Tab-separated table of C-alpha atoms in Angstrom:
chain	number	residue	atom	x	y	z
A	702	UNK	CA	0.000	0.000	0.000
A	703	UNK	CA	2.648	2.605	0.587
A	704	UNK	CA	3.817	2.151	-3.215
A	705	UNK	CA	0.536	2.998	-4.181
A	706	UNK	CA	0.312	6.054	-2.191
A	707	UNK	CA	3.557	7.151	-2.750
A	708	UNK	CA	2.654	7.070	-6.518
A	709	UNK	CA	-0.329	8.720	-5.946
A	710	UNK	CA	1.191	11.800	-4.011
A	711	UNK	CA	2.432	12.897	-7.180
A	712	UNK	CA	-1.393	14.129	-8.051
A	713	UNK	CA	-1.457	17.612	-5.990
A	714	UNK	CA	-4.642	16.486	-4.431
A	715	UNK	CA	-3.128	13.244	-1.869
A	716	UNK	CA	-2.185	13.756	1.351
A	717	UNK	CA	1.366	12.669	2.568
A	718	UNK	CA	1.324	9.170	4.101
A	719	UNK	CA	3.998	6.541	4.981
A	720	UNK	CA	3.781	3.090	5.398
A	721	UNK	CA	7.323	2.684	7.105
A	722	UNK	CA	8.356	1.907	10.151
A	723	UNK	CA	7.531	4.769	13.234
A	724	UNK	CA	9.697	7.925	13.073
A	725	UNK	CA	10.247	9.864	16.092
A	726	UNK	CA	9.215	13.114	14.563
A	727	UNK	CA	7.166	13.284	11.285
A	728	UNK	CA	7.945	16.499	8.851
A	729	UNK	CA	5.990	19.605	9.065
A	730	UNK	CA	4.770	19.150	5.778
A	731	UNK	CA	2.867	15.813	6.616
A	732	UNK	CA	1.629	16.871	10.115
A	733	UNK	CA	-0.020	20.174	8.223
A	734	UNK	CA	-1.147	18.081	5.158
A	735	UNK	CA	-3.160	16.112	7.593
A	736	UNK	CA	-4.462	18.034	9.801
A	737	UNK	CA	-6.044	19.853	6.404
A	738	UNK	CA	-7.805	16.764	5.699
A	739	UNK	CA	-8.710	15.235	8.746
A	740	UNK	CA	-9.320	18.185	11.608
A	741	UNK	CA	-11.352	16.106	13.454
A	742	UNK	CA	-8.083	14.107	14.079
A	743	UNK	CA	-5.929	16.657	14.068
A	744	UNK	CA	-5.915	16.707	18.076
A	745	UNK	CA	-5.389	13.053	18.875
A	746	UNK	CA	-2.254	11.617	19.599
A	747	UNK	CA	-0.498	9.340	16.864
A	748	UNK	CA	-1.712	5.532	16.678
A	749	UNK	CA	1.892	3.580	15.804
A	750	UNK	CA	1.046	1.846	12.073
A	751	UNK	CA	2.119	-1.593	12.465
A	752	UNK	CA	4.191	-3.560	9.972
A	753	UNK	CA	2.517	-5.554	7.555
A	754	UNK	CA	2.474	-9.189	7.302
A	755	UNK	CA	4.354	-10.816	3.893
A	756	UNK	CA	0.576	-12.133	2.905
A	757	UNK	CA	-0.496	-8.363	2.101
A	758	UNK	CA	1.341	-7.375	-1.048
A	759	UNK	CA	0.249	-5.073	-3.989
A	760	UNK	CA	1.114	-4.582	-7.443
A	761	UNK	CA	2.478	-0.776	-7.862
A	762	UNK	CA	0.634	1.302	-10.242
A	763	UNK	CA	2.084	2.928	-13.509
A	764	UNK	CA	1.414	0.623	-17.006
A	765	UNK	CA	0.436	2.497	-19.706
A	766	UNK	CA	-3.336	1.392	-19.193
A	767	UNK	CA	-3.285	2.796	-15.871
A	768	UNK	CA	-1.766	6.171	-17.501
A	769	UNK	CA	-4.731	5.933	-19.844
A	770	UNK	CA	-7.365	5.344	-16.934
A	771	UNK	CA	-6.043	8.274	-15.140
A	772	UNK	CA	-5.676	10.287	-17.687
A	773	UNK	CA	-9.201	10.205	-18.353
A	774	UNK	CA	-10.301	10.162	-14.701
A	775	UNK	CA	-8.526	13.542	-15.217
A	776	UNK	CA	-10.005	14.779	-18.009
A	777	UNK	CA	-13.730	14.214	-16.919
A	778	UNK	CA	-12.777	15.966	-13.695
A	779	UNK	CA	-13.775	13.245	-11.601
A	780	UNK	CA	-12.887	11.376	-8.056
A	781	UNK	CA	-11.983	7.924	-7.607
A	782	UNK	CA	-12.343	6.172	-4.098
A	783	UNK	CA	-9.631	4.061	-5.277
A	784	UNK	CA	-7.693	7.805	-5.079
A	785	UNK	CA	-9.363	9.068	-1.964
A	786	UNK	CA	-9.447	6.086	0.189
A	787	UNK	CA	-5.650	5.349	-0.876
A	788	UNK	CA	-7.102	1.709	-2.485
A	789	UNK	CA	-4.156	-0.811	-1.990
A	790	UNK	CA	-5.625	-2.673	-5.452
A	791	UNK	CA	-5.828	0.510	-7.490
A	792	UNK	CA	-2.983	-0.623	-9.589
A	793	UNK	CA	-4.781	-4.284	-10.221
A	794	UNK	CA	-7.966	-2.210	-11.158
A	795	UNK	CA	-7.036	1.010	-13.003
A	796	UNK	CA	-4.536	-1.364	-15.322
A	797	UNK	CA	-7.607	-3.544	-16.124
A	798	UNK	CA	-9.901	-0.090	-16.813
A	799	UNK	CA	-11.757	-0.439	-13.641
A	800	UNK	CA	-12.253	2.464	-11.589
A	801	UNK	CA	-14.863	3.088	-8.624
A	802	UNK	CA	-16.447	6.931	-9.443
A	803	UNK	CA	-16.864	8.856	-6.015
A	804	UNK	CA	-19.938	11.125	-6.828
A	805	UNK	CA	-20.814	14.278	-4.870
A	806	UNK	CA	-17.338	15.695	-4.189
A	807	UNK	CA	-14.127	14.660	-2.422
A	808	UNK	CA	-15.440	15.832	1.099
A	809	UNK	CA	-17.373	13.983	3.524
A	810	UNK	CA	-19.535	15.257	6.302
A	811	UNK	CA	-18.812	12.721	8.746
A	812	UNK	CA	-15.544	11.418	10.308
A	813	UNK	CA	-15.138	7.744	10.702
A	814	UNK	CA	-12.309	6.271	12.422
A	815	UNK	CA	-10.859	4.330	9.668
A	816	UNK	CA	-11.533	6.042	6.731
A	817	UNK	CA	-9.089	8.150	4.988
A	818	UNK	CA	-12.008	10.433	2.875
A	819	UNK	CA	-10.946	14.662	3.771
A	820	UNK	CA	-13.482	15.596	5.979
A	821	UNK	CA	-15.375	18.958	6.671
A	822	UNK	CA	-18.004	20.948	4.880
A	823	UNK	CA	-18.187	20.016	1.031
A	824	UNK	CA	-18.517	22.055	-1.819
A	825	UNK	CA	-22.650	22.539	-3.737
A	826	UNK	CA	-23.270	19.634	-5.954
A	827	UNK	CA	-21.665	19.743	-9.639
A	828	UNK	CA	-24.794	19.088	-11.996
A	829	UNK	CA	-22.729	18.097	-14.864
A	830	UNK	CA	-21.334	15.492	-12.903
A	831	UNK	CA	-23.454	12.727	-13.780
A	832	UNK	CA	-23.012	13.588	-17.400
A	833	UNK	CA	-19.090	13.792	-17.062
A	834	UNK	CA	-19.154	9.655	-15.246
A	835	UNK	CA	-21.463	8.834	-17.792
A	836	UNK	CA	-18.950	10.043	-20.577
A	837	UNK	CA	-16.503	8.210	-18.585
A	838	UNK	CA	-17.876	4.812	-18.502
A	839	UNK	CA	-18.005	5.083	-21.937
A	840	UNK	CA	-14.680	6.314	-22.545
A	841	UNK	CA	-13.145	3.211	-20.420
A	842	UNK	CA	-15.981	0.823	-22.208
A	843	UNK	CA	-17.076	-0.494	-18.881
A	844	UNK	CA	-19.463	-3.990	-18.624
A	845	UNK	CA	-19.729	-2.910	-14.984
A	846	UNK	CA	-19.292	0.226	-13.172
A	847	UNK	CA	-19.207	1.100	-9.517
A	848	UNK	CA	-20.495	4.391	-8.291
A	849	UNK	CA	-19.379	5.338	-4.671
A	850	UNK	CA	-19.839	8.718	-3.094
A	851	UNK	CA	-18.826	10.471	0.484
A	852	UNK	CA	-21.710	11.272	2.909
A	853	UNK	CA	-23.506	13.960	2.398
A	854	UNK	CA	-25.740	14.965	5.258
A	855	UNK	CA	-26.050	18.307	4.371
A	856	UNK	CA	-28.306	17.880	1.710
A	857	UNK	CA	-31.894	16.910	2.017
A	858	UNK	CA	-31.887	14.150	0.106
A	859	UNK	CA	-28.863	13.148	0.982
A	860	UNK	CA	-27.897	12.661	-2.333
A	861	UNK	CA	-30.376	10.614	-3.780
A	862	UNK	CA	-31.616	12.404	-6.344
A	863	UNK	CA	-28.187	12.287	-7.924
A	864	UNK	CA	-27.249	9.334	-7.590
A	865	UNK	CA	-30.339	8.179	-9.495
A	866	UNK	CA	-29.162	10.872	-12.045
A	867	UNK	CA	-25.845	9.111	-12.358
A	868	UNK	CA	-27.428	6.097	-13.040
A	869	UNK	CA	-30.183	7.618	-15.565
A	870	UNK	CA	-26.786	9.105	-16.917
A	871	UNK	CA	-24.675	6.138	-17.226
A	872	UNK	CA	-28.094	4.045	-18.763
A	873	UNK	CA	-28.400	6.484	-21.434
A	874	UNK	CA	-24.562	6.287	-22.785
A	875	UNK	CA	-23.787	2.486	-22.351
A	876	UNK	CA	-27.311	0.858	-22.038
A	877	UNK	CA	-25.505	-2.570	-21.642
A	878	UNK	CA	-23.387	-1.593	-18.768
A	879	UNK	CA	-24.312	-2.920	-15.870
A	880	UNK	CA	-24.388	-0.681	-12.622
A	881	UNK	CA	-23.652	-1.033	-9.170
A	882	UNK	CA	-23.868	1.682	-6.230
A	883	UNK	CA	-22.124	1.952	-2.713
A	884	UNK	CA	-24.212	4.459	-0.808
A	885	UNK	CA	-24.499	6.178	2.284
A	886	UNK	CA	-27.029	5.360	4.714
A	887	UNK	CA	-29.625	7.940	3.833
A	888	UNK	CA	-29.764	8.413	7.702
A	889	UNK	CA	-32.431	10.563	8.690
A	890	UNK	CA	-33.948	11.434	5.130
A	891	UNK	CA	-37.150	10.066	5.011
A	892	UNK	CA	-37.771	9.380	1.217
A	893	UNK	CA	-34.253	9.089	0.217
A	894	UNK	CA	-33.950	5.363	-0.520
A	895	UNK	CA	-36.539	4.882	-2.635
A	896	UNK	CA	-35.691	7.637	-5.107
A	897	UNK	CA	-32.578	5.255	-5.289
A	898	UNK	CA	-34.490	2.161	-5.528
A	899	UNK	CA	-36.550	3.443	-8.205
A	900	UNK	CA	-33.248	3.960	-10.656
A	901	UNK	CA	-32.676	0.346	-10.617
A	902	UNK	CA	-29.335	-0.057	-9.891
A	903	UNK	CA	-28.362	-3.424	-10.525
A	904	UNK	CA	-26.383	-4.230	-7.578
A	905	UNK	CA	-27.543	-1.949	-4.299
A	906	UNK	CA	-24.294	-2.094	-1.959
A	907	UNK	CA	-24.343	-0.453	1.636
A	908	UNK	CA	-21.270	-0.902	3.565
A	909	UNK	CA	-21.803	-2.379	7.602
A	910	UNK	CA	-18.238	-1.992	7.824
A	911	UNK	CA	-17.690	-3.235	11.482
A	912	UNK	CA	-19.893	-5.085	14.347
A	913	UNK	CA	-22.104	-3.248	16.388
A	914	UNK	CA	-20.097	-3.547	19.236
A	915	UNK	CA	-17.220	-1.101	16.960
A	916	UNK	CA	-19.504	1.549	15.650
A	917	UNK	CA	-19.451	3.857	18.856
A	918	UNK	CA	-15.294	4.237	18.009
A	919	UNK	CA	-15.003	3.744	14.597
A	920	UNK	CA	-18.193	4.533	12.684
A	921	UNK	CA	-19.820	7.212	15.514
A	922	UNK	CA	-21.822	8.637	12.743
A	923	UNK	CA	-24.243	5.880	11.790
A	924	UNK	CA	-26.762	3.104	13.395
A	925	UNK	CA	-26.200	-0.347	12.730
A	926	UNK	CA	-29.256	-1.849	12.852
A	927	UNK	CA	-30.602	1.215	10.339
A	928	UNK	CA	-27.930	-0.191	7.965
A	929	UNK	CA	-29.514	-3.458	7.876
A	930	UNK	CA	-32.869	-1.992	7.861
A	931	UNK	CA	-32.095	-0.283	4.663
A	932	UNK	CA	-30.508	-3.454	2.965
A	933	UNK	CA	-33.426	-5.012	4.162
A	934	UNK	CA	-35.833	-2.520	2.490
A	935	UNK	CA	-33.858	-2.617	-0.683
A	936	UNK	CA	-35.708	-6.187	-1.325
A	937	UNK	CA	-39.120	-5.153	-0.224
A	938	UNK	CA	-39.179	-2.460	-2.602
A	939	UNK	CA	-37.650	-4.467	-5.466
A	940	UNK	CA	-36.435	-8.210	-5.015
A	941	UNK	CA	-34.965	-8.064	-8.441
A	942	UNK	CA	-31.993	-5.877	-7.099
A	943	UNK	CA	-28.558	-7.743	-5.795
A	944	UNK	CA	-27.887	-6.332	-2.056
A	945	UNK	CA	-24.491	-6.084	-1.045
A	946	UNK	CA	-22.914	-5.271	2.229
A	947	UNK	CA	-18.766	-5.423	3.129
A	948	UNK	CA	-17.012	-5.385	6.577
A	949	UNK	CA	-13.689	-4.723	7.589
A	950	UNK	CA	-11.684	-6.866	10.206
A	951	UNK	CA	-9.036	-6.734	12.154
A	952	UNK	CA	-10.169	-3.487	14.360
A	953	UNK	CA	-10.660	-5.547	17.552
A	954	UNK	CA	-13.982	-7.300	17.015
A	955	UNK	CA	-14.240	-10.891	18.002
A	956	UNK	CA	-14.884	-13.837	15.378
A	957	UNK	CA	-18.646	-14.383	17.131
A	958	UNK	CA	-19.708	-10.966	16.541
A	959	UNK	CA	-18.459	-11.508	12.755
A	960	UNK	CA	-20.774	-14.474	12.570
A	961	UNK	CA	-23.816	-12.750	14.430
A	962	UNK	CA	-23.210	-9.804	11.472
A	963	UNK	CA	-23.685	-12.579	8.665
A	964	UNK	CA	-26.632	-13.913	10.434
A	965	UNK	CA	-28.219	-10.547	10.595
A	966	UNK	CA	-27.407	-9.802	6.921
A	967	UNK	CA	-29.012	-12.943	6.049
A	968	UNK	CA	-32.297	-11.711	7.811
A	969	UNK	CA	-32.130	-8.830	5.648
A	970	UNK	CA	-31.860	-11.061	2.751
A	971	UNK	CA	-28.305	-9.320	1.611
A	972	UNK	CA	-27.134	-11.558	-1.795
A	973	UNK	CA	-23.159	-10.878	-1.097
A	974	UNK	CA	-21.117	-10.236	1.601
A	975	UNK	CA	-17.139	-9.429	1.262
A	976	UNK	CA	-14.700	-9.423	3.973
A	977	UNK	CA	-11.385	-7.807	4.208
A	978	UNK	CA	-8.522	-6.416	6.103
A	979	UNK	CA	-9.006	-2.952	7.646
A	980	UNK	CA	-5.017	-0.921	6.850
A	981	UNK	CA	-4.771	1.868	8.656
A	982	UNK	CA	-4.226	5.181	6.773
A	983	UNK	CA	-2.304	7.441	9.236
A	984	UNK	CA	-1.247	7.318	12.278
A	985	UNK	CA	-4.490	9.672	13.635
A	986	UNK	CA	-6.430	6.755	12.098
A	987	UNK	CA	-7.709	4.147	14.378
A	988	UNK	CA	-4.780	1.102	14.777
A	989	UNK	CA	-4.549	-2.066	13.186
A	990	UNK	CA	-5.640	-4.719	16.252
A	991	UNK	CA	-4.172	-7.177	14.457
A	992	UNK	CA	-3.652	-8.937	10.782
A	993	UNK	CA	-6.538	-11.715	10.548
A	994	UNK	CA	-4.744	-14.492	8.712
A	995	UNK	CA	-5.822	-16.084	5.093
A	996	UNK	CA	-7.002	-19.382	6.805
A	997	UNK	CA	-9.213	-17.202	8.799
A	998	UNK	CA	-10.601	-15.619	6.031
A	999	UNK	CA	-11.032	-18.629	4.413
A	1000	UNK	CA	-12.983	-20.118	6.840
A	1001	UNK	CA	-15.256	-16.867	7.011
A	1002	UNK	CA	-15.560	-17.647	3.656
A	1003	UNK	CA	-17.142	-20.821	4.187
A	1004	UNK	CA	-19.030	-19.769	6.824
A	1005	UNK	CA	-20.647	-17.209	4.962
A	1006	UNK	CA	-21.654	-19.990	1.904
A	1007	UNK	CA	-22.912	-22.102	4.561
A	1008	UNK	CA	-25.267	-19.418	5.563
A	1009	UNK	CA	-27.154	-18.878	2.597
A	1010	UNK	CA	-25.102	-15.907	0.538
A	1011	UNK	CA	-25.001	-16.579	-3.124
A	1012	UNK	CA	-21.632	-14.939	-3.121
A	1013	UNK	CA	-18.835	-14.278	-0.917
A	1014	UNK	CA	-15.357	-12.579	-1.358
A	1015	UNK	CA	-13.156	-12.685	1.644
A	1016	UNK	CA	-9.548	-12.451	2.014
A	1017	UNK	CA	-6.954	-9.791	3.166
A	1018	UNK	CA	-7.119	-7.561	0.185
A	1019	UNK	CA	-10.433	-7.841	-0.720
A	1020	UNK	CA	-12.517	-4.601	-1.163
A	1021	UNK	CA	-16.065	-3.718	-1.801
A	1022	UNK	CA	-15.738	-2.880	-5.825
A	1023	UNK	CA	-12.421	-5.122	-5.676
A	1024	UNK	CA	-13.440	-7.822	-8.684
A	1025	UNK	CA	-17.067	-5.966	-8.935
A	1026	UNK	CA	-17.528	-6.837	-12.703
A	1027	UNK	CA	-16.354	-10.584	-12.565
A	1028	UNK	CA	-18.205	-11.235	-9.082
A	1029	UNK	CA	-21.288	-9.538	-10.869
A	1030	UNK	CA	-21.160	-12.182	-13.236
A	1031	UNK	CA	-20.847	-15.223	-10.757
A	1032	UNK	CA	-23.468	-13.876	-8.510
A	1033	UNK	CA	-26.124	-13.838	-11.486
A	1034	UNK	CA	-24.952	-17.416	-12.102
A	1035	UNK	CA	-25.456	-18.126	-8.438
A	1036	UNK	CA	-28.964	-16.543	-8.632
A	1037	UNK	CA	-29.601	-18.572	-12.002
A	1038	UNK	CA	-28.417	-22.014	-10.288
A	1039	UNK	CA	-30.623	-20.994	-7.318
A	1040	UNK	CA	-33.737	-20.459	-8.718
A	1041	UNK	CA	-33.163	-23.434	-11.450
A	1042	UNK	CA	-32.582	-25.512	-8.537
């Protein structure tokens, strides 16, 4: 991961990160850097960033098809959450074309404890936006795009409304793409999810992201059983729709409370669940508890089969748009064998 973010420092936009071993003093540059994007954590003393395990290796970006990918991420004036969240498969997925859009801005309203999105008050909605990932997807000649965005509780919709512009967007350029949205959680905004609902994504993913027993340190600004509730209302409003949902481990939670989380999807009749490794940005990030192993992500894996979800991605890199196009695929066949059966 710190390959990838060293690379991506060269864009004027990234923060200054390391991945190295503790220094005694970090430079001025870095300490101001961050602060500017996370002053909510500005204040709190530094979390030491443990080493990484040999089982958690990345592929550095910089082929020529990931020059072309950025180059028109660039051009369109758009974000990328593989960008913004300092993605440690961004050079696996921007060499292959594949690129998770970040819709509503590059600043987020809340400030969870793991996530490495700026933070503060964002900037009014860009209108062409939709239009400019629409010319996008066609540009790259996606089969299957991801649309992410940061939380925006300062609107009242909370961003629905454009995010079911996106998607009119995107239908209109490359009718055979197929689409699949990471939202916020629409907290509070009565309405919201069903404007959503009604563009038809074809995969509907909402992000858990820890168990419920975490969210008070590192996800203060959302409810967990409203997540599932809104998964859960996903299928009432349109069972045709794929429901996805994604956690991140190693932040302290206990193996039980992973398996009482897949249980509780599974009441909310969520299709696919993925499971990875939570790396911790900076140090005024929360700390790595500890690297979960591949054999214990393994068995997760099998666990979460054995509990009804057509599809399941779990391992140490895995993200939630990590693979989205070729898991797509396997979970329609899943839903195909399913049904036939």
């Amino acid at each position: 991961m710190a390959v990838v973010l060293d690379i991506l420092n060269r864009d004027p936009r990234r923060k200054l990160n390391t991945d190295a071993a503790p220094r005694d003093a970090k430079t001025a540059d870095a300490r101001i850097a961050e602060k500017a994007r996370h002053p909510e954590k500005a204040h709190r003393p530094d979390q030491p960033i443990a080493r990484k395990p040999d089982w958690i290796r990345v592929k550095a970006p910089g082929s020529p098809k990931w020059n072309e990918t950025n180059r028109i991420v660039r051009e369109n004036k758009l974000v990328t959450v593989c960008e913004e969240a300092g993605c440690p498969n961004i050079g696996e997925c921007w060499e292959k074309k594949h690129a998770t859009f970040m819709i509503m801005g590059d600043t987020c309203t809340r400030a969870c404890a793991f996530c490495n999105v700026k933070t503060g008050m964002p900037l009014p909605l860009d209108r062409e936006e939709p239009e400019s990932v629409a010319k996008a997807v066609e540009k790259l000649g996606l089969t299957h795009v991801v649309i992410t965005s940061v939380d925006r509780d300062d609107l009242a919709d909370g961003g629905a409304q454009h995010f079911a512009d996106v998607i009119h967007a995107i239908r209109r350029r490359s009718p055979a793409t197929t689409i699949e949205i990471l939202t916020p959680d629409f907290l509070r905004k009565p309405g919201a999810l069903e404007v959503v609902v009604a563009a038809r994504p074809d995969v509907f993913n909402h992000n858990l992201e820890t168990v419920p027993s975490k969210y008070l340190k590192v996800r203060p600004g959302a409810r967990y059983f409203h997540s599932i509730r809104l998964l859960q209302r996903v299928k009432e409003i349109d069972p045709s729709i794929f429901t996805k949902s994604g956690i991140m481990v190693g932040l302290g939670e206990e193996r039980n409370e992973v398996l009482q989380l897949m249980d509780d999807l599974r009441s909310a009749e969520v299709d696919f669940i993925t499971i990875g490794q939570y790396l911790q940005p900076t140090r005024k990030h929360h700390p790595v508890i500890r690297f979960v192993t591949p054999d214990e992500f393994k068995a997760f894996e099998t666990t979460a089969y054995a509990k009804g979800f057509l599809m399941v991605s779990s391992s140490p890199l895995t993200r939630s748009s990590h693979h989205a196009g070729e898991d797509f695929a396997r979970l329609k066949a899943a839903r195909a064998a399913q049904v036939g059966g």
